[in-house]
Every structure is written in structure tokens, then in C-alpha cells.
CSV table of C-alpha atoms in Angstrom, one decimal:
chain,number,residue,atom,x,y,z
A,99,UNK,CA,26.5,23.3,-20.1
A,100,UNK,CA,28.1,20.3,-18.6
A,101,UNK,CA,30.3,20.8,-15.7
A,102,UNK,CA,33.9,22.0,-16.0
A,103,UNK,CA,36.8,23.0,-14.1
A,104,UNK,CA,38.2,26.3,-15.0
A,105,UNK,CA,41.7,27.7,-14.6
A,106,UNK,CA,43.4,30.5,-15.4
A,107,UNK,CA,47.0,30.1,-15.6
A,108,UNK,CA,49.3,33.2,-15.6
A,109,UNK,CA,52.0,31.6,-17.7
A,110,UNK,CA,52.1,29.8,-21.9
A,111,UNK,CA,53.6,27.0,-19.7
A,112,UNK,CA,51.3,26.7,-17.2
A,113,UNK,CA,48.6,26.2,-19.5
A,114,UNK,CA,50.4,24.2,-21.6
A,115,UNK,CA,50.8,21.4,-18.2
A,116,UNK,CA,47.1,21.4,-17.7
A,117,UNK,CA,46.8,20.5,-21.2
A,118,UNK,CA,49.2,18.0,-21.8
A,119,UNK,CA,47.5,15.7,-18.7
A,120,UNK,CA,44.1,16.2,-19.2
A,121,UNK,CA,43.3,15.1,-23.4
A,122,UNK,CA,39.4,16.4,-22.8
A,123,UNK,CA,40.7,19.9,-21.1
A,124,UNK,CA,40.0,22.8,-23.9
A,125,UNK,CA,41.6,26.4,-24.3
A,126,UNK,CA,39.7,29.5,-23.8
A,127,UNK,CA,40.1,32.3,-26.2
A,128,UNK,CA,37.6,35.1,-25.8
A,129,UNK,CA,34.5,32.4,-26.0
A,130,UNK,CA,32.4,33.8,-28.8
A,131,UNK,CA,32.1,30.2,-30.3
A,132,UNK,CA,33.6,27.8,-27.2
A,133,UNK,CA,31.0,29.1,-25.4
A,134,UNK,CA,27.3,28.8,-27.4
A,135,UNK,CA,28.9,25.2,-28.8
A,136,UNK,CA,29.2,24.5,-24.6
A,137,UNK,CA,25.4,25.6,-23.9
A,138,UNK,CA,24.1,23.8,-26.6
A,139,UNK,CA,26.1,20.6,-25.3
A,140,UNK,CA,27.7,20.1,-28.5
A,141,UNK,CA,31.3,20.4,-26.5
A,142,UNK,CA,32.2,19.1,-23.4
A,143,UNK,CA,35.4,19.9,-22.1
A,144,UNK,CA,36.3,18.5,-18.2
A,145,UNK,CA,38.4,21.6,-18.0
A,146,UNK,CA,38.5,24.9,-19.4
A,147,UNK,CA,42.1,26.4,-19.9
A,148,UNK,CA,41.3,30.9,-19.8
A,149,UNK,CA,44.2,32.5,-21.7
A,150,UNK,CA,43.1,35.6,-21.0
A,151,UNK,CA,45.1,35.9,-17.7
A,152,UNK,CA,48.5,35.6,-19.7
A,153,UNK,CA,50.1,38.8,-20.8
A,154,UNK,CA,52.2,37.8,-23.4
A,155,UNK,CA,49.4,36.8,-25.6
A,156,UNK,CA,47.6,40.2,-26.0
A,157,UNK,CA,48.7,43.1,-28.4
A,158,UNK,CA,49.8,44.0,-31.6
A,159,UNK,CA,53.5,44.9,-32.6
A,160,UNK,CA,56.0,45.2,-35.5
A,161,UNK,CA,59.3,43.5,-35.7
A,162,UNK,CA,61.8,43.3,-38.4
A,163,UNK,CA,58.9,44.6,-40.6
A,164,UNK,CA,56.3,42.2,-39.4
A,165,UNK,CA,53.4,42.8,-37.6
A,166,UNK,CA,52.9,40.3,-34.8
A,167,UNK,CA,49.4,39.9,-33.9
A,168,UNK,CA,49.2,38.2,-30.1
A,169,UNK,CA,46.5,35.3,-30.0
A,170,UNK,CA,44.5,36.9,-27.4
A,171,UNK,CA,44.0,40.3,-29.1
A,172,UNK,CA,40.3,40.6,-29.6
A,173,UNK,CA,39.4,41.9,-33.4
A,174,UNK,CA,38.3,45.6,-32.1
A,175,UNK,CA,42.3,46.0,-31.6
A,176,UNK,CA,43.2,44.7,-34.8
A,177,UNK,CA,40.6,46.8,-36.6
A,178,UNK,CA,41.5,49.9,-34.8
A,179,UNK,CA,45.5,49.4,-34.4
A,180,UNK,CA,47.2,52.3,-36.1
A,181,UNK,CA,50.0,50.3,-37.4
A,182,UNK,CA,47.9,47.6,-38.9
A,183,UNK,CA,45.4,50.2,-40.5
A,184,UNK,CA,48.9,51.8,-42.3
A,185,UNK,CA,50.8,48.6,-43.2
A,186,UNK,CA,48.0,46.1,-44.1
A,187,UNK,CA,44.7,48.1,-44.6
A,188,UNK,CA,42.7,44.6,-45.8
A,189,UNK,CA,43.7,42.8,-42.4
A,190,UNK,CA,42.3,45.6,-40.4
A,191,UNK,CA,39.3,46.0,-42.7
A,192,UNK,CA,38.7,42.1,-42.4
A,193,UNK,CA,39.1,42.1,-38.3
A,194,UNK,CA,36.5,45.0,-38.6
A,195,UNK,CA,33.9,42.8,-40.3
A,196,UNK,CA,34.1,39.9,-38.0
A,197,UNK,CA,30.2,39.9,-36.3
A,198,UNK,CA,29.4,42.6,-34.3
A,199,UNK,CA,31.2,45.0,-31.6
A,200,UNK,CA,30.8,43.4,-29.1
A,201,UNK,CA,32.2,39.9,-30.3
A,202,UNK,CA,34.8,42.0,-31.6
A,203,UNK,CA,35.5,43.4,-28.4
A,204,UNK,CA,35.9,39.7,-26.6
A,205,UNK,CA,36.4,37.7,-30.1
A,206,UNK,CA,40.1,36.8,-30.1
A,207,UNK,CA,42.5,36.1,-33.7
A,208,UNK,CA,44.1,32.5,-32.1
A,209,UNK,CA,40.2,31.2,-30.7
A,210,UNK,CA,39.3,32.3,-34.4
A,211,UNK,CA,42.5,30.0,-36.2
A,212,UNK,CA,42.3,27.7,-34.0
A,213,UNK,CA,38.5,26.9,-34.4
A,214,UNK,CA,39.0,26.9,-38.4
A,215,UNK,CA,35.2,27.7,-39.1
A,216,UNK,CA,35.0,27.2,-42.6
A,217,UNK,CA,32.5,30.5,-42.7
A,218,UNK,CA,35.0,32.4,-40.4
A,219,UNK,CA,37.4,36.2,-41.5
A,220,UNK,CA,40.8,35.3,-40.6
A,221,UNK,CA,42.1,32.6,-42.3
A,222,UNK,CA,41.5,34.6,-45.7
A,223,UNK,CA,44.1,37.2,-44.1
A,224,UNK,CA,46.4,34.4,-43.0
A,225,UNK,CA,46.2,32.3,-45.8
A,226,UNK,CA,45.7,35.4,-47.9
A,227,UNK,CA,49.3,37.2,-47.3
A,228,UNK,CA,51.1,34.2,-46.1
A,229,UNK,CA,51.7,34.9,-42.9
A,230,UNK,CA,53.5,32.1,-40.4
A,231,UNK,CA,51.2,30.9,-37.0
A,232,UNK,CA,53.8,31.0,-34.5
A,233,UNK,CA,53.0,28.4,-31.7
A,234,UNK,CA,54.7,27.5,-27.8
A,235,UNK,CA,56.6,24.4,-30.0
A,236,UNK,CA,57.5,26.1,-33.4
A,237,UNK,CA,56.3,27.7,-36.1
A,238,UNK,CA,53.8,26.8,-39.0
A,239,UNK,CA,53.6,28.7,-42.4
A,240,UNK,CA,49.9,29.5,-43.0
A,241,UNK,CA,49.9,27.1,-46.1
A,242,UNK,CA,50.2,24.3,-44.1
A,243,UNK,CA,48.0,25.1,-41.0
A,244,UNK,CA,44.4,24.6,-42.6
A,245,UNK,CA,43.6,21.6,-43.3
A,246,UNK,CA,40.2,20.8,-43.8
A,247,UNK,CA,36.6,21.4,-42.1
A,248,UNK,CA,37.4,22.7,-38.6
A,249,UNK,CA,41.1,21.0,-39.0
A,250,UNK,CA,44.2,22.5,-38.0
A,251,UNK,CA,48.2,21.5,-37.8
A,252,UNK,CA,48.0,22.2,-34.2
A,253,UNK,CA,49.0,19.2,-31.8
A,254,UNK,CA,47.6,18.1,-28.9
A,255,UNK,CA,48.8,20.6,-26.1
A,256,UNK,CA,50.1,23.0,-29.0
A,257,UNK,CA,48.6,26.4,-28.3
A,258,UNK,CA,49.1,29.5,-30.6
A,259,UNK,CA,50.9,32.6,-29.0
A,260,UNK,CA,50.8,35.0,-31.7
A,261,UNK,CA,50.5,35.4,-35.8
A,262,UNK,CA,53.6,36.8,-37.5
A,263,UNK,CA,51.9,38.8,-40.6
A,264,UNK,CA,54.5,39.9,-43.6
A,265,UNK,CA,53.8,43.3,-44.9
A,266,UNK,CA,52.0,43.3,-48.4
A,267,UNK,CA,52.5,46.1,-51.2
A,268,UNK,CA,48.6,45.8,-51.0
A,269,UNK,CA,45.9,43.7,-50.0
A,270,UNK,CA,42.2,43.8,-49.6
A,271,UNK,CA,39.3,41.6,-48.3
A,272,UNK,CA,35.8,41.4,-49.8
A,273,UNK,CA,33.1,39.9,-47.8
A,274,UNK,CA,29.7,38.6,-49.2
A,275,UNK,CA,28.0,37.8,-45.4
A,276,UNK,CA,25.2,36.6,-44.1
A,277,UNK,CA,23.0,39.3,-42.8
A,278,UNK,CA,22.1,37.6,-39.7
A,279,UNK,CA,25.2,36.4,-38.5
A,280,UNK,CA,27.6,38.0,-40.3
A,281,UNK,CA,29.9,35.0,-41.2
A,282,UNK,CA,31.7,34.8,-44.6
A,283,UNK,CA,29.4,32.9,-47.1
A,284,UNK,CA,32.1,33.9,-49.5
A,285,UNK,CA,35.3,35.9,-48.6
A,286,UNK,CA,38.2,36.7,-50.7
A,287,UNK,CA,41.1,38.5,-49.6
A,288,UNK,CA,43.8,39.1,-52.1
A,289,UNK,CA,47.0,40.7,-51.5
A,290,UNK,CA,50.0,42.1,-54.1
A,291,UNK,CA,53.4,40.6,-52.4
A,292,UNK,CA,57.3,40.7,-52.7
A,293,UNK,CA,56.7,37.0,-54.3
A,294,UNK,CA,53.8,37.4,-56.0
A,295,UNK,CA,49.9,37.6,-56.1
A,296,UNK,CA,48.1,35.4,-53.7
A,297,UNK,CA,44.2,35.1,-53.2
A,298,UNK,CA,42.8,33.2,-50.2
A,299,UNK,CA,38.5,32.2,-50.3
A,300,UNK,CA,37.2,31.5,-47.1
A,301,UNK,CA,33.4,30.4,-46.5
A,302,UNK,CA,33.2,28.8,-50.0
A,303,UNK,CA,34.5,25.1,-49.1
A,304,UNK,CA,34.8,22.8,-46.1
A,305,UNK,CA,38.5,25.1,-45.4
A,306,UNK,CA,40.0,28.4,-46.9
A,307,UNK,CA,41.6,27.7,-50.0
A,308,UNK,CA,43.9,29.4,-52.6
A,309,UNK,CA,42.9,29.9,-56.4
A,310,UNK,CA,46.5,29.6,-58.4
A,311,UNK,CA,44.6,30.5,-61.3
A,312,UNK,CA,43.9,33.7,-60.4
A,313,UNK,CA,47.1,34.5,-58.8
A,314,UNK,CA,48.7,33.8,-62.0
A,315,UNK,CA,46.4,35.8,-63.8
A,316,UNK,CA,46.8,38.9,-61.0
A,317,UNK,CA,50.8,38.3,-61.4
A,318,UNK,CA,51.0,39.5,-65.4
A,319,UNK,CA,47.8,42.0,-65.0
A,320,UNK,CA,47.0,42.8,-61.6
A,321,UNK,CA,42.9,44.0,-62.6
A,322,UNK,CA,39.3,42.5,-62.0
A,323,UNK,CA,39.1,42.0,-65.4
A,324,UNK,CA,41.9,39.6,-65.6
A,325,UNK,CA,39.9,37.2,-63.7
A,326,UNK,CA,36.7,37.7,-64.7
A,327,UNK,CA,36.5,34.5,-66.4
A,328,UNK,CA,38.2,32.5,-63.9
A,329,UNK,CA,35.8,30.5,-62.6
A,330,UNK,CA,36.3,27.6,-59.7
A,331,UNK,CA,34.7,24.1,-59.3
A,332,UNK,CA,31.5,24.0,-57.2
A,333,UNK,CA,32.3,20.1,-56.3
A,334,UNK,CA,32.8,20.4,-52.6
A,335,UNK,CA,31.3,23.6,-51.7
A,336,UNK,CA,29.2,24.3,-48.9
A,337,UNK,CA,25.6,24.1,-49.6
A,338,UNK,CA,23.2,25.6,-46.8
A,339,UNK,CA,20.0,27.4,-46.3
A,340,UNK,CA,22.1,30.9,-47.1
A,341,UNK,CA,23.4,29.9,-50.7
A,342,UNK,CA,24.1,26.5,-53.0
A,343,UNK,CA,27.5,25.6,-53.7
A,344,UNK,CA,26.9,26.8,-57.1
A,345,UNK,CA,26.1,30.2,-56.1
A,346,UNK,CA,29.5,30.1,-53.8
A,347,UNK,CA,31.2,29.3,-56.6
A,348,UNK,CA,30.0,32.2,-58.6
A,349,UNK,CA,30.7,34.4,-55.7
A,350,UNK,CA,34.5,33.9,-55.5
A,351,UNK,CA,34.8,35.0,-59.0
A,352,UNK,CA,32.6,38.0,-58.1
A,353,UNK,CA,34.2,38.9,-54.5
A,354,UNK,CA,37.7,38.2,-55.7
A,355,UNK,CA,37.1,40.9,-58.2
A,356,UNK,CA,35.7,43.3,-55.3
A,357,UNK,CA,39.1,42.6,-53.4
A,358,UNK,CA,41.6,43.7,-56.4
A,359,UNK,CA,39.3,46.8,-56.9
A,360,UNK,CA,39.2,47.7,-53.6
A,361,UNK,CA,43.0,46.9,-53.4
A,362,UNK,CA,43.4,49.6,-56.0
B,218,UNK,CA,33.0,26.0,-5.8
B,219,UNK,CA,35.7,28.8,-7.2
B,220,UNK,CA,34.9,32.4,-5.9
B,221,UNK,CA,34.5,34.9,-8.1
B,222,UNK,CA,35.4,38.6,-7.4
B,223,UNK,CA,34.8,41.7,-9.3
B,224,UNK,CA,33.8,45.2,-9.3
B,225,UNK,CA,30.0,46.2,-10.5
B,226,UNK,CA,29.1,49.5,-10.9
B,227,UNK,CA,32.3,50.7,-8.5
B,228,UNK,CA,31.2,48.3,-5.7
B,229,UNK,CA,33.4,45.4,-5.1
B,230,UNK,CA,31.3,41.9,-5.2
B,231,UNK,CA,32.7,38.2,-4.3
B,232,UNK,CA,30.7,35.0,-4.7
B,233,UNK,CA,31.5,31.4,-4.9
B,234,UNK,CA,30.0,30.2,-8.1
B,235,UNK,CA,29.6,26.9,-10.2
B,236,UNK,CA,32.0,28.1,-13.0
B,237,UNK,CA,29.4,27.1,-15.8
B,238,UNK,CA,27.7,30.7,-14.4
B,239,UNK,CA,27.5,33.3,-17.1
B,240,UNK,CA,28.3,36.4,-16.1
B,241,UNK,CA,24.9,37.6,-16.9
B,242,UNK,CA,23.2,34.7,-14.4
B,243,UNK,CA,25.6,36.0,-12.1
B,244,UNK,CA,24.4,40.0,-12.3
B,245,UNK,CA,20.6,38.9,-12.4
B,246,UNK,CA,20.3,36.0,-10.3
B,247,UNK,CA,23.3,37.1,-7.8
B,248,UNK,CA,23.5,40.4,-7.3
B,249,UNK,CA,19.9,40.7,-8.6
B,250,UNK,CA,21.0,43.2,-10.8
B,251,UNK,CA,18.1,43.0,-13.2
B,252,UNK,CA,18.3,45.6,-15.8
B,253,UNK,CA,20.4,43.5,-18.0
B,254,UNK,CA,18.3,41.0,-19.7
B,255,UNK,CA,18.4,37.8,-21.1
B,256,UNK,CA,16.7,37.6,-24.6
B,257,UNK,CA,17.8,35.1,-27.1
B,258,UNK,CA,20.5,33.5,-24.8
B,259,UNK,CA,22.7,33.3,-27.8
B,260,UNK,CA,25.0,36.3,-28.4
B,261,UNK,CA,22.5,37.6,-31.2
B,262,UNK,CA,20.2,40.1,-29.8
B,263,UNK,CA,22.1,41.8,-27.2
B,264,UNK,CA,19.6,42.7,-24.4
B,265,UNK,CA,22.5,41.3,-22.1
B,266,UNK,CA,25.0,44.1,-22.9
B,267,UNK,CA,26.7,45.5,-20.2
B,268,UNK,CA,31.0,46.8,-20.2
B,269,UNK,CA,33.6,44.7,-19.2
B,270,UNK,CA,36.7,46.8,-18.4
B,271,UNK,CA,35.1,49.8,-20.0
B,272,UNK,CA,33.9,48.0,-23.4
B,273,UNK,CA,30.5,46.9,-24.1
B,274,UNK,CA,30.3,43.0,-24.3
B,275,UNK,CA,27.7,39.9,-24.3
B,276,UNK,CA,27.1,39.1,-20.5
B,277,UNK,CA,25.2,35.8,-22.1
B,278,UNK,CA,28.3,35.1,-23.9
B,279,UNK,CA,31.0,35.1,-21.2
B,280,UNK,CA,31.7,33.0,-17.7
B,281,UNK,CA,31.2,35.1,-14.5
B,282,UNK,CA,35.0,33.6,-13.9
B,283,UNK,CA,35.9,35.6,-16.8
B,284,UNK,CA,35.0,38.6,-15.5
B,285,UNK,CA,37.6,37.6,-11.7
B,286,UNK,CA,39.3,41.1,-11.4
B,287,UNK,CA,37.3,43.3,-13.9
B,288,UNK,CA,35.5,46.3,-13.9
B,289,UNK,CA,32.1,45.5,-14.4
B,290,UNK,CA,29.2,48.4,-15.7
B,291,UNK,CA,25.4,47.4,-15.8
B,292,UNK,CA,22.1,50.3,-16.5
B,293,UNK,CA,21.9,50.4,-13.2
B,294,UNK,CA,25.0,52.4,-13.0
B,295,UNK,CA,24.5,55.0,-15.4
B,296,UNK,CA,22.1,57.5,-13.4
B,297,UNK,CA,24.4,59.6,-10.9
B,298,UNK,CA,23.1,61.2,-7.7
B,299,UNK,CA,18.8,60.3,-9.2
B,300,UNK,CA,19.7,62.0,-12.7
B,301,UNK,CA,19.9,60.0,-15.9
B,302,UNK,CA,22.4,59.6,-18.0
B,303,UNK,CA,22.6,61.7,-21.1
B,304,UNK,CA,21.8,58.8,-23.3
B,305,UNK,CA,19.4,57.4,-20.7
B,306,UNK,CA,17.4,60.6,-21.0
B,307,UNK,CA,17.7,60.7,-25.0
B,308,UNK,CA,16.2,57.8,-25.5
B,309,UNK,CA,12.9,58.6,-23.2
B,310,UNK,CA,13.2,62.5,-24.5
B,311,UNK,CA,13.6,61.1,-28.1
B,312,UNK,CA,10.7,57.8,-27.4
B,313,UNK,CA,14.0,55.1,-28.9
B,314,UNK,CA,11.8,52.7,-26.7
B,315,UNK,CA,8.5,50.9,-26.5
B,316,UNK,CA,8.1,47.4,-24.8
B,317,UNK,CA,11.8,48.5,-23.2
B,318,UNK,CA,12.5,45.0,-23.0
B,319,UNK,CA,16.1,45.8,-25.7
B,320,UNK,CA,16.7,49.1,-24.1
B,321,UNK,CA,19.0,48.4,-21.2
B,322,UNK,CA,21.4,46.6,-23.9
B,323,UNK,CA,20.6,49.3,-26.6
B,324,UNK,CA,21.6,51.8,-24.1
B,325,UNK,CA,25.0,50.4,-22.7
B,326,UNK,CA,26.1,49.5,-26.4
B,327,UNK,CA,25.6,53.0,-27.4
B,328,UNK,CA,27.6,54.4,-24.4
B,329,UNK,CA,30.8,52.5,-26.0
B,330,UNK,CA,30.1,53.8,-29.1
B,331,UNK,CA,30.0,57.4,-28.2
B,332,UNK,CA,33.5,56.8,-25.7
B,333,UNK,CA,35.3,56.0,-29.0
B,334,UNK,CA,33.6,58.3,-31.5
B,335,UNK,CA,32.2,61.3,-30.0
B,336,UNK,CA,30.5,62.2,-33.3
B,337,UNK,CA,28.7,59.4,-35.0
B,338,UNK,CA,26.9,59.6,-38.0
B,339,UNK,CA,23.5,57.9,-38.4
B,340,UNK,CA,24.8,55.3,-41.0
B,341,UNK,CA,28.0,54.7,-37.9
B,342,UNK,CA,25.3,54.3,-35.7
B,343,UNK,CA,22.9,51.8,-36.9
B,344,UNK,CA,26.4,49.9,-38.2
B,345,UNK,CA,27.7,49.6,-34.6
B,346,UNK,CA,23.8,48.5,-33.8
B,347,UNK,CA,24.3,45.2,-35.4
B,348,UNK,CA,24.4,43.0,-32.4
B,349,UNK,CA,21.4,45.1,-30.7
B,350,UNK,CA,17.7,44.3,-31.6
B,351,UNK,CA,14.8,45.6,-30.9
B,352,UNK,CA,11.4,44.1,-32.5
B,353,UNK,CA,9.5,47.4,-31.7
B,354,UNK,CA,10.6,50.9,-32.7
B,355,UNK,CA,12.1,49.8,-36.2
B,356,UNK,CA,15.4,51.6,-34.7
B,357,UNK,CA,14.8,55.0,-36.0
B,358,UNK,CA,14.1,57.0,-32.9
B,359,UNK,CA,17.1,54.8,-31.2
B,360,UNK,CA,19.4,56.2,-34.3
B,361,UNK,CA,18.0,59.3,-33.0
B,362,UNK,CA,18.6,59.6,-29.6
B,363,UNK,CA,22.0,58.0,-29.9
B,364,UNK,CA,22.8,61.2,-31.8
B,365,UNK,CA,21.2,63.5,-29.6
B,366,UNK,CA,23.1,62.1,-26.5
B,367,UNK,CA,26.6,61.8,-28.3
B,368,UNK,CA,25.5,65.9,-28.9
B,369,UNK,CA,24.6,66.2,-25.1
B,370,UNK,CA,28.0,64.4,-24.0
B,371,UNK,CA,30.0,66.3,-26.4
B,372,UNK,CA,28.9,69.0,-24.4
């Protein structure tokens, strides 16, 4: 690692200051990617920003039939969160999925947004039921926060305090990962709303994308079969050592069927 | 340099440290603390697992600064008063090691699995052993000690 300062402020402003005068300081979530892409000197930050000493971040509530995920709550609380398990069953499947338990245990939902890995859980669910990533200067709906290969809408100095998540009539998340890892080669999560169908793929392309073709088709006939023969264009897919982007595109047909059935 | 303080096994530590120290350097090279290993250095194998406030986390994968004001449990303070552990003892009753080199990690992962569910079955167990591995026993006798211990702590 290259040298850093570190701070841990106690306060969204506080961190916000050290940001907003220092444009190579970085924000620390929980670390499980920050801190590998630091050792392998990929990322050099002169400061590091810990968010873990502010409380307002951390925890999982419902409000005017929301529920608001704080940026700092690691995944093992999403998964396990009793309100989250009742009211949106594919989110806290999803959070459960994310690596292993102990990155779910430090692993934080804002580090993950932020970061945008195109191979990374949560932005299917944001994307996925449409949820709003509320931030310390306003608030951005999730279909305009992705916007390409580890891109976001976030400003400089913008940090995320907490993701506002509108309750589905029913969603689901299926996952085809890698075995080592455990990263999204393809994931679909799909979810049955008060406005209609919507289906988010993550790991497929360069950023998590929606397929209107199959949210029309799940709007008149909400079934695997009714997209069965939907099938999307390979043209900018991810092509690695795990799969071609030929195979991903095969896979979104075949693990956005596994979300509607598992939706039920 | 910053100073560091924390608790380790219930004794209160405080260093000044480089803040690029991860909390794993810290327990080995520090407090020489060496039961928790360093294997691949990347947050894959986890022979560095040891709890943080009570939940088992990647010591390679986290500053020492992260750890200021935490509660901090290695393998070395699992025995009480010369006596092992329950799962301590299942794995050498139940031969869940060879070269020992994943144990220490294998151990203190299986710990926080058995806090949270008392009764695992073997297909929970080798799930939650996804960020553990071990090149040696092929897991099946670690799959079987975790289950006799969770029986032993049950009570």
C-alpha cells in the first residue's frame, strides 16, 4: 500500500470537509474491495475518510412504507433483518449471496453502490425495484445512478447516507456466480410492482441494465415462459476467463426465468 | 504515527502504528499473537479469521485503525483456565486438521456460526465455510467436528 492518512470523522459533515479539500482523499466503507485494490497499488488515496465511526449511517428501518437501508450496514444485517426478510424477500436473499460471511459481516451496501462493480449484487436490487440512493446533497432515483463500468452519479464530495427501497408485491434475485469468488457473472433480480414489472441484470455488461422487453412481457403474463424467447444482444458484454459474452447473454434469459419462478 | 487502541482477547492493547497496518500485521507482528495466519493475503482463504466486536472477519482485509475501540478475539483466546474450547477440542477429537496451517481461521469462523445458529446442518455448515480453505482434509471431518461442538455447546 502507499501511504495514507486516515481519519475517522464522527459526523456526514465532517467527512464531507475532508473530502471536499483534498480531490485524492477516498471514503471508507467496510474495505472488502478499497482495501485489496490499495495492496495491489491499483488505488492510491492520500487520505482515507472511515465511515464507520458515524452512527447515522448504520441500520435498517421502515418509514412511510419504505425500508431505509443505512450505507454502512454490512450485508449480514440486510440478509438477517426481520423486516427486510418479510417485506422484500429477494433483497435479503441477494445481500445473503454477496461472497462469504465474513465479507458480509464487514461488506457495506453504500461501499458496494458506490464502487459500481459491474460483477457486484446490489445494484440488481436497486435498479431492480427502483429504489431512490439518498445522498448528504439530494436524492437520485436508481435509474439514473449507474452509469457505466464502475461509474456513478455521485459528485465529487457527494457521499451516500442511506438507500430508500419501495416495497414490491414480489421480487426475487437469481444468481449464476462464480465459484471462486462468488461475484455475479449473471444476476437477475426481478420484482412485481405498484407500476409495473421491472427486471434489473447485473454482471452481464460493463453496468446493470434493465430489459424492457421482458418487463413488458412479465406486465400481461407474469411466467418464465413469457420470456423464454426473449433474448438480449451480446454486443457489449463482458467476456473473461469465467464465461464469453455470448454465454452471458444466454444466461440472462435463463436466470431471469429462475427469478420469476422463484418469485412465485 | 496514529495510536491505535483496542481490546484483544479482554486485554486492553495501544500502539502507535503506520495506518497502512492491517489488523492482522498488527496481532502477529505487534502483539505477536501468532495463531492467526496469513495465507493468501487476499480475503480468499481465511487463515486470518479472527472476531471483531463478536463477528468473525478477515484480519488481512481490514486496517488495525479500523479495529480503534473494538473488541478483538484471536485462537489464542478460546482455551479458558488450560482447557480447550469445545470446538477447539472437536476438531482434534474429530482429526478436522492435518498440516493445521487453516485451522486457527477454520476454528474462529465456526465459533460465529454456532453463536447465531446453535444447530447447523452439514449442508449450513460447509455453506458458511465458503471463505475458509483448507488444502488438506477435503473438509469432511471439519463438517464434522463443527457439528459435534455446536452439539457440545448446545449443551
Amino acid at each position: 500500500m502507499y501511504q495514507f492518512d486516515y481519519h475517522r470523522p464522527t459526523s456526514l459533515d465532517e467527512a464531507a470537509q475532508i473530502l471536499s479539500q483534498d480531490d485524492e482523499a477516498s471514503l471508507l466503507a467496510g474495505g472488502q474491495t478499497l482495501l485489496p485494490t490499495m495492496k495491489q497499488r491499483l488505488a492510491a488515496p492520500s487520505q482515507l475518510v472511515d465511515l464507520s465511526g458515524i452512527a447515522e449511517l448504520k441500520g435498517v428501518r421502515e418509514d412511510s412504507g419504505q425500508i431505509i437501508v443505512g450505507a454502512m450496514t454490512p450485508h449480514d444485517t440486510v440478509a438477517n433483518d426481520k423486516t427486510v426478510q418479510a417485506k422484500i424477500p429477494g433483497l435479503a436473499h441477494l445481500a445473503g449471496e454477496i461472497g462469504d460471511p465474513q465479507v458480509r459481516n464487514r461488506g457495506t451496501i453504500g461501499g458496494s453502490l458506490a464502487n459500481n462493480d459491474p460483477a457486484s449484487d446490489y445494484p440488481g436490487a436497486v435498479l431492480g425495484l427502483g429504489a431512490t440512493v439518498r445522498t448528504n446533497k439530494r436524492e437520485i432515483p436508481a435509474d439514473d445512478f449507474f452509469l457505466g463500468l464502475f461509474e456513478t452519479a455521485l459528485d465529487e464530495g457527494e457521499l451516500i447516507k442511506e438507500v430508500a427501497f419501495p416495497v414490491p408485491k414480489k421480487s426475487a434475485y437469481a444468481k449464476f456466480h462464480n465459484p471462486a469468488s462468488r461475484y455475479a457473472i449473471v444476476g437477475a433480480f426481478v420484482a412485481s410492482t405498484e407500476q409495473g414489472v421491472r427486471v434489473a441484470i447485473t454482471g452481464a455488461g460493463p453496468c446493470v441494465f434493465r430489459v424492457p422487453e421482458m418487463e413488458q412481457a412479465l406486465n400481461s403474463n407474469w411466467s418464465a415462459d413469457a420470456i423464454k424467447d426473449i433474448k438480449v444482444a451480446a454486443d457489449d458484454f463482458n467476456t473473461d476467463l469465467h464465461a464469453s459474452a455470448d454465454y452471458r447473454a444466454h444466461l440472462v434469459t435463463v436466470m431471469a426465468k429462475r427469478a420469476v419462478q422463484a418469485a412465485g | 504515527m496514529p495510536t491505535v487502541t483496542m481490546t484483544v482477547n479482554g486485554q486492553q492493547v495501544s500502539r502507535d502504528v503506520d495506518p497502512r497496518t492491517l489488523l492482522v500485521d498488527f496481532i502477529r507482528n505487534e502483539l505477536h499473537l501468532t495463531g492467526t495466519h496469513v495465507g493468501c493475503d487476499t480475503s480468499q482463504c481465511g487463515a486470518c479469521v479472527v472476531h471483531v466486536d463478536g463477528t468473525s472477519q478477515k484480519a488481512c482485509t481490514m486496517l488495525a485503525m479500523q479495529a480503534d475501540g473494538c473488541e478483538v478475539a484471536t485462537i489464542e483466546g478460546l482455551a479458558k483456565n488450560g482447557e480447550l474450547h469445545p470446538m477447539q477440542a472437536a476438531f482434534k477429537e474429530h482429526h478436522g486438521l492435518q498440516c493445521g496451517f487453516c485451522t486457527p481461521g477454520m476454528v474462529m469462523s465456526a465459533v460465529d456460526l454456532v453463536q447465531r445458529n446453535p444447530d447447523p446442518d452439514e449442508h449450513e455448515v460447509r455453506e458458511w465455510l465458503e471463505g475458509n480453505i483448507c488444502r488438506c482434509t477435503g473438509y469432511h471431518n471439519i463438517v464434522k467436528a463443527i457439528q459435534h461442538a455446536a452439539k457440545e455447546m448446545r449443551g
